[in-house]
Amino acid sequence: MSVKIRENLWLVGGYGLTNPEDAAVYLIRFGDKAALIDAGCGKGYAALTRRVTELLQPNAQLEYLLLTHCHYDHSGGAAAVRDEFGCRIVAHELDAVYLESGDTHVTAASWYMAQMRPFPVDVKLRGEGNTIQVGDGCITALHLPGHSPGSLVYTTQLESEWAVFGQDVHGPIHPTLLSDADAYQRSLAKLLALDADLLLEGHFGIIETKLEIRRFIRSYMK
């Protein structure tokens, strides 16, 4: 069963919902269009697509799959989601190269004793900030590298709340993943400055209130 977070915002995948290896997957809907943030590793594909289909009915279309970064637990199921819903896969160009080449090491698939099957990325974001129109709403993608070269944070306004999809705020930082410890610390400072009301994290789930979000981010800052 999906977890309703706010009106038109749900947690649809992750540990306890799809497959234990999946990072959190969020669905957000703006009118008759929707976007999925991350796709899990693909092993929980059937449960994920069932939940998404139920929430999209009767007349909404999944327009985008927004990948926060290239790691297997977030992106391994991306091609299957696109095949099912006909959506466009979005990633930063600095991570897209590892998805399109099926790099098992940089994508951390090897950490899960798996292979990363290569797939094309439809929309490759460049630079520090990009705005994506989804139905009658918009989502801003911010390039906050460190955990991976092309890590993205997605932000949007939900009525009076500023929501941030900040997957893997906690890291880890590892040379195999081409992590950059200094860039990671700078990105944490930028994430803190967003002053979010709602943080949707990849492995720690839903974090609410500005105070708790600040505490969480600062716990990883030097």
Protein backbone atom coordinates (compact mmCIF):
# COMPACT_ATOMS: atom_id res chain seq x y z
CA MET A 1 0.00 0.00 0.00
CA SER A 2 1.30 3.47 -0.92
CA VAL A 3 1.90 6.08 1.78
CA LYS A 4 0.09 9.38 1.22
CA ILE A 5 2.37 12.23 2.31
CA ARG A 6 0.41 15.22 1.08
CA GLU A 7 -2.39 15.79 -1.40
CA ASN A 8 -1.05 14.44 -4.72
CA LEU A 9 2.24 13.25 -3.16
CA TRP A 10 2.93 9.62 -2.24
CA LEU A 11 5.70 7.26 -1.22
CA VAL A 12 5.22 4.34 -3.64
CA GLY A 13 8.44 2.33 -3.37
CA GLY A 14 11.32 1.46 -1.09
CA TYR A 15 12.05 -0.86 1.81
CA GLY A 16 8.84 -2.48 3.05
CA LEU A 17 6.92 -1.38 -0.03
CA THR A 18 8.65 -2.92 -3.04
CA ASN A 19 12.08 -4.57 -2.68
CA PRO A 20 14.49 -4.36 0.29
CA GLU A 21 17.22 -3.08 -2.05
CA ASP A 22 15.10 -0.19 -3.34
CA ALA A 23 15.70 3.37 -2.27
CA ALA A 24 12.56 5.42 -1.71
CA VAL A 25 10.41 6.16 -4.75
CA TYR A 26 8.04 9.13 -4.70
CA LEU A 27 5.13 10.01 -6.99
CA ILE A 28 3.94 13.59 -7.37
CA ARG A 29 0.94 14.67 -9.43
CA PHE A 30 0.08 18.06 -10.92
CA GLY A 31 -3.35 17.95 -12.51
CA ASP A 32 -3.39 15.34 -15.26
CA LYS A 33 0.41 14.88 -15.33
CA ALA A 34 2.74 13.22 -12.83
CA ALA A 35 6.40 12.57 -12.16
CA LEU A 36 8.15 9.72 -10.41
CA ILE A 37 11.29 10.46 -8.42
CA ASP A 38 13.62 7.47 -8.78
CA ALA A 39 12.70 3.92 -9.72
CA GLY A 40 14.35 1.50 -7.31
CA CYS A 41 16.60 -1.32 -8.49
CA GLY A 42 13.94 -2.99 -10.64
CA LYS A 43 13.43 -6.12 -8.58
CA GLY A 44 10.23 -4.68 -7.08
CA TYR A 45 9.01 -3.54 -10.48
CA ALA A 46 5.61 -5.29 -10.39
CA ALA A 47 4.61 -3.81 -7.02
CA LEU A 48 5.87 -0.36 -8.00
CA THR A 49 4.01 -0.20 -11.31
CA ARG A 50 0.83 -1.49 -9.68
CA ARG A 51 0.87 1.30 -7.10
CA VAL A 52 1.68 3.97 -9.66
CA THR A 53 -1.09 2.76 -11.97
CA GLU A 54 -3.62 2.83 -9.14
CA LEU A 55 -2.72 6.40 -8.19
CA LEU A 56 -2.70 7.70 -11.77
CA GLN A 57 -6.17 6.46 -12.59
CA PRO A 58 -8.41 7.42 -14.20
CA ASN A 59 -6.90 10.12 -16.39
CA ALA A 60 -3.38 11.11 -15.33
CA GLN A 61 -0.22 10.41 -17.29
CA LEU A 62 3.24 9.72 -15.89
CA GLU A 63 5.24 12.25 -17.87
CA TYR A 64 8.70 12.06 -16.29
CA LEU A 65 10.93 9.73 -14.31
CA LEU A 66 13.29 12.07 -12.46
CA LEU A 67 16.47 10.31 -11.38
CA THR A 68 18.32 11.87 -8.47
CA HIS A 69 21.53 10.05 -9.40
CA CYS A 70 22.90 7.01 -11.19
CA HIS A 71 23.14 4.49 -8.35
CA TYR A 72 21.53 1.11 -8.88
CA ASP A 73 19.10 1.25 -5.94
CA HIS A 74 17.62 4.43 -7.45
CA SER A 75 17.94 3.82 -11.18
CA GLY A 76 18.08 0.07 -11.88
CA GLY A 77 14.34 -0.05 -12.59
CA ALA A 78 14.27 3.07 -14.81
CA ALA A 79 14.08 1.37 -18.21
CA ALA A 80 11.25 -0.90 -17.07
CA VAL A 81 9.26 2.09 -15.78
CA ARG A 82 9.70 3.91 -19.08
CA ASP A 83 8.62 0.82 -21.02
CA GLU A 84 5.50 0.52 -18.87
CA PHE A 85 4.36 4.16 -18.80
CA GLY A 86 6.03 5.81 -21.78
CA CYS A 87 7.57 8.51 -19.61
CA ARG A 88 10.83 10.37 -20.26
CA ILE A 89 13.87 9.60 -18.11
CA VAL A 90 15.68 12.64 -16.73
CA ALA A 91 19.18 12.68 -15.23
CA HIS A 92 22.14 15.03 -15.03
CA GLU A 93 24.58 14.55 -17.89
CA LEU A 94 27.45 13.80 -15.47
CA ASP A 95 25.61 10.69 -14.22
CA ALA A 96 23.82 9.83 -17.48
CA VAL A 97 27.09 8.66 -19.01
CA TYR A 98 27.32 5.82 -16.46
CA LEU A 99 23.69 4.80 -16.99
CA GLU A 100 24.06 4.73 -20.75
CA SER A 101 27.28 2.72 -20.59
CA GLY A 102 25.99 0.34 -17.90
CA ASP A 103 28.93 1.01 -15.59
CA THR A 104 28.51 -1.56 -12.83
CA HIS A 105 31.02 0.07 -10.48
CA VAL A 106 30.20 3.80 -10.58
CA THR A 107 26.49 2.97 -10.39
CA ALA A 108 27.17 0.78 -7.32
CA ALA A 109 25.40 -2.19 -8.93
CA SER A 110 28.41 -4.30 -7.91
CA TRP A 111 27.61 -3.50 -4.26
CA TYR A 112 24.37 -5.41 -4.78
CA MET A 113 26.01 -8.27 -6.69
CA ALA A 114 24.12 -7.09 -9.78
CA GLN A 115 24.81 -5.81 -13.28
CA MET A 116 23.67 -2.39 -14.45
CA ARG A 117 21.94 -2.83 -17.78
CA PRO A 118 22.59 0.22 -19.97
CA PHE A 119 19.68 2.37 -21.08
CA PRO A 120 19.35 5.75 -22.84
CA VAL A 121 18.53 8.88 -20.87
CA ASP A 122 15.92 11.01 -22.65
CA VAL A 123 16.64 14.36 -20.99
CA LYS A 124 20.19 15.16 -19.88
CA LEU A 125 20.32 18.17 -17.62
CA ARG A 126 23.29 20.52 -17.67
CA GLY A 127 24.49 23.22 -15.36
CA GLU A 128 23.40 24.05 -11.83
CA GLY A 129 19.65 24.48 -12.21
CA ASN A 130 16.86 23.42 -14.56
CA THR A 131 13.08 23.82 -14.39
CA ILE A 132 10.79 21.03 -15.57
CA GLN A 133 7.14 21.71 -16.34
CA VAL A 134 4.84 18.91 -15.14
CA GLY A 135 1.18 19.52 -15.91
CA ASP A 136 0.13 22.72 -14.17
CA GLY A 137 3.12 22.63 -11.82
CA CYS A 138 6.88 22.80 -12.06
CA ILE A 139 9.84 21.06 -10.47
CA THR A 140 13.30 22.58 -10.22
CA ALA A 141 16.34 20.32 -10.51
CA LEU A 142 19.45 21.53 -8.67
CA HIS A 143 22.86 20.01 -9.30
CA LEU A 144 24.33 19.17 -5.88
CA PRO A 145 27.29 16.87 -6.55
CA GLY A 146 29.38 14.97 -4.07
CA HIS A 147 27.73 11.62 -3.48
CA SER A 148 27.91 11.15 -7.26
CA PRO A 149 29.19 13.52 -9.97
CA GLY A 150 25.68 14.32 -11.21
CA SER A 151 23.60 14.15 -8.04
CA LEU A 152 20.39 16.17 -8.27
CA VAL A 153 17.93 17.53 -5.75
CA TYR A 154 14.39 18.24 -6.96
CA THR A 155 12.33 20.99 -5.37
CA THR A 156 8.71 22.11 -5.73
CA GLN A 157 6.09 24.19 -3.99
CA LEU A 158 3.20 22.23 -2.44
CA GLU A 159 0.62 24.84 -1.46
CA SER A 160 2.34 26.59 1.48
CA GLU A 161 5.21 24.09 1.82
CA TRP A 162 8.59 23.94 0.12
CA ALA A 163 9.27 20.26 -0.64
CA VAL A 164 12.74 18.92 -1.43
CA PHE A 165 13.51 15.47 -2.83
CA GLY A 166 17.04 15.12 -1.51
CA GLN A 167 17.92 11.50 -2.05
CA ASP A 168 21.02 10.15 -0.28
CA VAL A 169 21.71 13.29 1.72
CA HIS A 170 23.65 10.95 4.01
CA GLY A 171 26.10 9.82 1.31
CA PRO A 172 28.14 7.64 1.42
CA ILE A 173 31.30 9.15 0.00
CA HIS A 174 33.38 6.46 -1.73
CA PRO A 175 36.07 6.52 -4.43
CA THR A 176 34.42 3.75 -6.46
CA LEU A 177 31.37 6.01 -6.83
CA LEU A 178 33.58 8.93 -7.95
CA SER A 179 32.40 10.81 -4.87
CA ASP A 180 33.89 14.19 -4.03
CA ALA A 181 34.02 14.91 -0.30
CA ASP A 182 34.56 18.65 -0.68
CA ALA A 183 31.76 19.03 -3.22
CA TYR A 184 29.52 16.98 -0.92
CA GLN A 185 30.08 19.40 1.96
CA ARG A 186 29.36 22.39 -0.28
CA SER A 187 26.20 20.68 -1.50
CA LEU A 188 25.04 20.03 2.06
CA ALA A 189 25.41 23.75 2.79
CA LYS A 190 23.31 24.59 -0.28
CA LEU A 191 20.72 22.01 0.73
CA LEU A 192 20.52 23.53 4.20
CA ALA A 193 20.05 26.99 2.68
CA LEU A 194 16.94 25.79 0.80
CA ASP A 195 15.15 25.90 4.17
CA ALA A 196 12.76 23.10 3.22
CA ASP A 197 9.50 22.39 5.03
CA LEU A 198 9.47 18.78 3.82
CA LEU A 199 12.49 16.61 2.98
CA LEU A 200 11.91 13.39 1.05
CA GLU A 201 15.10 11.35 1.50
CA GLY A 202 16.16 8.16 -0.25
CA HIS A 203 16.83 5.94 2.75
CA PHE A 204 15.53 7.88 5.76
CA GLY A 205 12.14 8.62 4.23
CA ILE A 206 9.96 11.58 5.13
CA ILE A 207 11.48 14.25 7.36
CA GLU A 208 9.19 17.08 8.48
CA THR A 209 9.55 20.48 10.15
CA LYS A 210 12.34 22.89 9.36
CA LEU A 211 14.01 22.13 12.69
CA GLU A 212 14.24 18.37 12.10
CA ILE A 213 15.42 18.87 8.52
CA ARG A 214 18.18 21.23 9.65
CA ARG A 215 19.26 18.76 12.33
CA PHE A 216 19.36 15.93 9.82
CA ILE A 217 21.45 17.83 7.24
CA ARG A 218 23.82 19.29 9.83
CA SER A 219 24.53 15.81 11.21
CA TYR A 220 26.49 15.11 8.00
CA MET A 221 28.27 18.45 7.82
CA LYS A 222 31.79 18.92 9.11
